[in-house]
Amino acid sequence: MAGELDISQIDLHCLEALYDAAADSDRIQAMSVLEGAGLEFHQAQEWLIDARDRGLVADLYPTLVPSDRPTPAGRGIVEEARRRRSSRSFLRRVAQDRLLAWADDTAGGNVAGFMATDYAWVYGHTLTLKETADAARALHDDGLVKARLIGAWGEDVIRADVTIRPRGRDVVDQYDGDVAAWRASRSGSQSTISIGHNEGPIAVGDDGSNVQASVSTGIDPEALAQLVDALVAARGALGLDVGDAREYEHNLAELQHGDPGRARGALTWFGRLGTAIGTNALGTILGTQALAMLGS
């Protein structure tokens, strides 16, 4: 994945311990610092020798007691890692990249499995369930994975399951799993809508792919296409709870893929946005448009 630092967990853990110790004292006992950070004596000794060879640490005051501290290269690694993990936007991006890579490398499944692996380790920070669920939702909205989120009281996610989709595998293969780069490649694309007055499927082109929408007699096909676009754009901004969000996706698919009768049923569901279905003012507007298309 693009932009990743080439640093292992053990290297960063040890460098940070020495970095902080050196900030508090001119002379440090490197072995004691590393043992205090959780390493066994032999592990600390082996790491210290290897890190010297790689130019990450150096002993400025050679004595019988090692007093190694990070070199400029070692300090740079610590400072860059801390800068990155303190950036919420960076954590969001890397969470999506890592979750997509995990889903590609495994059979997917409950994200608890993801969080127990090195995929969830981001320069000293382990991604939380909320951060992982947010990443799953974003990837789902882009059609890269299929995510099933289960929440408590319509708020906190308590379980999330993820399965990669073909488009997600394309991002892994063609963009090295860099979701941001894939999105950037699509930013200039425009949706193309081809609609005719008929009872059959209608092709709606977007990002080089085709989805299906259907119209029935009495429904304006151009208005339907515009409503579908609006519903796709608005789905993350309506404040729906987890259950209603799943129904939203189901009925959106009915508009895109279903037959005329199923499209009318979906419009009826969307007509309840802002009334029977809790949402915000945007939902009320979309609901009113859906009802208008049914002649309600």
Coordinates of C-alpha atoms in Angstrom, one line a residue:
M1 CA 0.0 0.0 0.0
A2 CA 1.3 3.4 -1.0
G3 CA 2.9 5.6 1.6
E4 CA 3.5 2.9 4.2
L5 CA 6.6 3.3 6.5
D6 CA 8.9 0.4 6.4
I7 CA 9.1 -0.2 10.2
S8 CA 8.2 -3.3 12.3
Q9 CA 6.3 -3.3 15.5
I10 CA 9.3 -4.3 17.5
D11 CA 11.5 -1.6 15.9
L12 CA 9.0 1.2 16.6
H13 CA 8.3 -0.1 20.2
C14 CA 12.0 -0.1 21.1
L15 CA 12.8 3.2 19.3
E16 CA 10.0 5.0 21.1
A17 CA 11.1 3.7 24.5
L18 CA 14.7 4.9 23.9
Y19 CA 13.4 8.2 22.3
D20 CA 11.4 9.0 25.3
A21 CA 14.1 8.0 27.8
A22 CA 16.7 10.1 26.0
A23 CA 14.4 13.1 26.1
D24 CA 14.5 12.9 29.9
S25 CA 18.2 12.2 30.5
D26 CA 21.6 12.9 28.9
R27 CA 22.7 9.4 29.8
I28 CA 20.4 6.3 29.7
Q29 CA 20.9 2.6 30.3
A30 CA 19.5 1.2 27.1
M31 CA 19.2 -2.4 28.3
S32 CA 17.1 -1.2 31.3
V33 CA 14.9 0.9 29.1
L34 CA 14.2 -1.9 26.7
E35 CA 13.6 -4.4 29.6
G36 CA 11.2 -1.8 31.1
A37 CA 9.4 -1.8 27.7
G38 CA 8.7 -5.5 28.0
L39 CA 11.7 -7.2 26.3
E40 CA 13.6 -10.1 27.9
F41 CA 17.3 -9.4 28.4
H42 CA 18.4 -11.5 25.5
Q43 CA 15.8 -10.0 23.2
A44 CA 16.9 -6.5 24.2
Q45 CA 20.5 -7.4 23.6
E46 CA 19.8 -8.9 20.1
W47 CA 17.7 -6.0 19.1
L48 CA 20.2 -3.4 20.2
I49 CA 23.0 -5.0 18.2
D50 CA 20.9 -5.4 15.1
A51 CA 19.6 -1.8 15.4
R52 CA 23.1 -0.5 15.6
D53 CA 24.0 -2.3 12.4
R54 CA 21.1 -0.7 10.7
G55 CA 21.9 2.8 11.9
L56 CA 18.8 3.2 14.0
V57 CA 20.6 3.7 17.3
A58 CA 24.1 4.6 18.4
D59 CA 26.0 4.7 21.7
L60 CA 27.5 8.2 22.1
Y61 CA 29.2 7.3 25.4
P62 CA 30.7 3.8 24.9
T63 CA 31.0 2.1 28.3
L64 CA 30.3 -1.4 29.8
V65 CA 26.7 -0.3 30.1
P66 CA 25.1 0.5 26.7
S67 CA 23.6 3.9 26.5
D68 CA 22.3 3.8 23.0
R69 CA 19.8 6.4 21.8
P70 CA 18.1 6.8 18.4
T71 CA 20.1 8.3 15.6
P72 CA 18.6 11.0 13.4
A73 CA 17.3 8.2 11.3
G74 CA 15.7 6.5 14.3
R75 CA 14.3 9.7 15.6
G76 CA 12.8 10.4 12.2
I77 CA 11.0 7.1 12.2
V78 CA 9.5 7.8 15.7
E79 CA 8.4 11.3 14.9
E80 CA 6.9 10.3 11.5
A81 CA 5.0 7.4 13.1
R82 CA 3.6 9.6 15.8
R83 CA 2.6 12.3 13.3
R84 CA 0.7 9.7 11.2
R85 CA -1.1 7.9 14.0
S86 CA -2.3 11.3 15.5
S87 CA -4.0 12.2 12.2
R88 CA -7.6 11.1 12.1
S89 CA -7.7 11.5 8.3
F90 CA -4.7 9.3 7.9
L91 CA -6.1 6.6 10.2
R92 CA -9.4 6.6 8.2
R93 CA -7.4 6.1 5.0
V94 CA -5.1 3.4 6.3
A95 CA -8.0 1.6 8.0
Q96 CA -9.8 1.2 4.7
D97 CA -6.6 0.0 2.9
R98 CA -5.8 -2.5 5.6
L99 CA -9.4 -3.8 5.9
L100 CA -9.6 -4.3 2.1
A101 CA -6.2 -6.1 2.1
W102 CA -7.4 -8.3 5.0
A103 CA -10.6 -9.2 3.2
D104 CA -8.7 -10.0 0.0
D105 CA -6.1 -12.1 1.8
T106 CA -8.6 -14.1 3.9
A107 CA -12.1 -15.2 3.5
G108 CA -13.2 -12.1 5.3
G109 CA -15.8 -12.5 8.1
N110 CA -16.1 -10.9 11.5
V111 CA -13.8 -7.9 11.8
A112 CA -12.7 -9.1 15.3
G113 CA -10.4 -11.4 13.3
F114 CA -9.0 -8.4 11.5
M115 CA -8.4 -6.5 14.7
A116 CA -6.4 -9.4 16.2
T117 CA -3.9 -9.3 13.3
D118 CA -1.0 -7.0 12.3
Y119 CA -3.4 -5.4 9.7
A120 CA -5.0 -3.4 12.5
W121 CA -1.6 -2.1 13.8
V122 CA -1.0 1.4 12.6
Y123 CA 2.4 2.7 13.9
G124 CA 1.7 2.0 17.5
H125 CA -2.0 2.4 17.4
T126 CA -4.4 -0.6 17.1
L127 CA -7.5 0.3 15.1
T128 CA -10.7 0.3 17.3
L129 CA -14.0 -1.4 16.4
K130 CA -15.5 2.0 15.6
E131 CA -12.6 2.9 13.3
T132 CA -12.9 -0.5 11.6
A133 CA -16.7 -0.3 11.3
D134 CA -16.4 3.2 9.8
A135 CA -13.9 1.8 7.2
A136 CA -16.2 -1.1 6.4
R137 CA -19.1 1.3 5.9
A138 CA -17.0 3.5 3.5
L139 CA -15.8 0.5 1.5
H140 CA -19.3 -0.9 1.3
D141 CA -20.7 2.5 0.0
D142 CA -18.1 2.3 -2.8
G143 CA -19.0 -1.3 -3.6
L144 CA -15.6 -2.6 -2.7
V145 CA -16.9 -4.9 0.1
K146 CA -20.2 -6.2 1.4
A147 CA -20.4 -5.1 5.0
R148 CA -23.0 -6.2 7.5
L149 CA -23.1 -4.0 10.6
I150 CA -25.0 -4.7 13.8
G151 CA -25.6 -1.9 16.2
A152 CA -26.9 -1.5 19.7
W153 CA -29.8 1.0 20.2
G154 CA -29.2 2.3 16.7
E155 CA -25.8 3.8 17.6
D156 CA -22.7 1.9 18.5
V157 CA -21.7 -1.0 16.2
I158 CA -21.2 -4.2 18.2
R159 CA -20.4 -6.5 15.3
A160 CA -19.3 -6.1 11.7
D161 CA -18.8 -8.7 9.0
V162 CA -17.0 -8.0 5.7
T163 CA -16.7 -9.9 2.4
I164 CA -14.7 -8.5 -0.5
R165 CA -16.5 -7.8 -3.8
P166 CA -15.0 -8.1 -7.3
R167 CA -14.5 -4.3 -7.5
G168 CA -12.5 -4.5 -4.3
R169 CA -10.3 -7.2 -5.8
D170 CA -9.8 -4.9 -8.8
V171 CA -8.6 -2.1 -6.5
V172 CA -6.1 -4.5 -4.8
D173 CA -4.8 -5.8 -8.2
Q174 CA -4.8 -2.5 -10.2
Y175 CA -4.1 0.1 -7.5
D176 CA -2.0 -1.9 -5.0
G177 CA -4.9 -1.7 -2.5
D178 CA -4.7 2.1 -2.4
V179 CA -8.4 3.1 -2.0
A180 CA -7.7 6.8 -2.2
A181 CA -5.8 6.4 -5.5
W182 CA -8.7 4.4 -6.9
R183 CA -11.2 7.1 -5.8
A184 CA -9.0 9.8 -7.4
S185 CA -9.0 7.9 -10.7
R186 CA -12.8 8.1 -10.7
S187 CA -13.1 11.7 -9.7
G188 CA -13.4 13.0 -13.2
S189 CA -16.0 10.5 -14.3
Q190 CA -19.6 11.5 -14.9
S191 CA -22.6 9.3 -14.7
T192 CA -24.3 8.6 -18.0
I193 CA -28.0 7.8 -17.9
S194 CA -29.8 6.2 -20.8
I195 CA -33.6 5.9 -20.2
G196 CA -36.5 5.1 -22.4
H197 CA -40.2 4.9 -21.7
N198 CA -40.8 1.2 -21.4
E199 CA -41.7 -1.5 -18.9
G200 CA -38.3 -3.2 -19.0
P201 CA -34.9 -2.6 -17.5
I202 CA -33.1 0.8 -18.0
A203 CA -29.4 1.0 -18.2
V204 CA -27.7 3.5 -15.8
G205 CA -24.0 3.8 -16.5
D206 CA -21.7 4.9 -13.7
D207 CA -17.9 4.5 -13.4
G208 CA -17.8 2.1 -16.4
S209 CA -20.3 -0.2 -14.9
N210 CA -24.0 -0.8 -15.6
V211 CA -26.7 -1.1 -13.0
Q212 CA -30.4 -1.6 -13.7
A213 CA -33.3 0.6 -12.9
S214 CA -36.9 0.0 -13.8
V215 CA -39.9 2.1 -14.6
S216 CA -43.5 1.4 -14.9
T217 CA -46.3 3.2 -16.7
G218 CA -47.0 6.5 -14.9
I219 CA -43.5 6.9 -13.5
D220 CA -41.3 9.5 -15.2
P221 CA -38.0 7.6 -16.1
E222 CA -35.9 10.8 -16.1
A223 CA -37.2 11.8 -12.7
L224 CA -36.6 8.2 -11.4
A225 CA -33.0 8.3 -12.6
Q226 CA -32.4 11.7 -10.9
L227 CA -34.0 10.3 -7.7
V228 CA -31.7 7.2 -7.8
D229 CA -28.6 9.5 -8.2
A230 CA -29.8 11.7 -5.2
L231 CA -30.5 8.6 -3.0
V232 CA -27.0 7.2 -3.8
A233 CA -25.4 10.5 -3.0
A234 CA -27.4 11.1 0.2
R235 CA -27.2 7.7 1.9
G236 CA -24.4 8.5 4.2
A237 CA -25.9 11.8 5.3
L238 CA -29.4 10.9 6.5
G239 CA -28.7 9.8 10.1
L240 CA -30.4 6.4 9.6
D241 CA -29.9 3.7 12.3
V242 CA -28.3 0.4 11.3
G243 CA -31.6 -1.4 10.6
D244 CA -33.0 1.4 8.4
A245 CA -29.7 1.8 6.6
R246 CA -29.9 -1.9 5.5
E247 CA -33.5 -1.3 4.3
Y248 CA -32.3 1.8 2.5
E249 CA -29.7 -0.2 0.6
H250 CA -32.2 -3.0 -0.2
N251 CA -34.8 -0.6 -1.6
L252 CA -32.2 1.4 -3.5
A253 CA -31.2 -1.9 -5.2
E254 CA -34.9 -2.5 -6.0
L255 CA -35.0 0.8 -7.8
Q256 CA -31.8 0.0 -9.7
H257 CA -32.4 -3.7 -10.5
G258 CA -36.0 -4.6 -9.9
D259 CA -39.0 -4.9 -12.1
P260 CA -41.7 -2.2 -12.3
G261 CA -43.8 -3.6 -9.4
R262 CA -40.7 -3.8 -7.2
A263 CA -39.7 -0.2 -8.1
R264 CA -43.1 1.0 -7.0
G265 CA -42.7 -0.8 -3.7
A266 CA -39.3 0.8 -3.2
L267 CA -40.7 4.2 -3.9
T268 CA -43.3 3.6 -1.3
W269 CA -40.6 2.8 1.3
F270 CA -38.6 5.9 0.4
G271 CA -41.8 7.9 0.7
R272 CA -41.7 7.3 4.4
L273 CA -38.3 8.9 4.9
G274 CA -38.7 11.7 7.4
T275 CA -42.1 10.5 8.6
A276 CA -42.3 6.9 9.7
I277 CA -38.6 6.4 9.2
G278 CA -36.5 8.6 11.4
T279 CA -34.1 10.8 9.4
N280 CA -33.3 14.5 8.8
A281 CA -34.6 17.3 6.6
L282 CA -32.8 15.8 3.5
G283 CA -34.7 12.6 4.0
T284 CA -38.0 14.4 4.1
I285 CA -37.2 16.1 0.8
L286 CA -36.3 12.8 -0.8
G287 CA -39.4 11.1 0.6
T288 CA -41.6 13.8 -0.8
Q289 CA -40.0 13.3 -4.3
A290 CA -40.6 9.6 -4.1
L291 CA -44.2 10.0 -3.2
A292 CA -44.7 12.5 -6.0
M293 CA -43.4 10.0 -8.5
L294 CA -46.2 7.6 -7.3
G295 CA -48.8 10.3 -7.7
S296 CA -49.3 10.4 -4.0

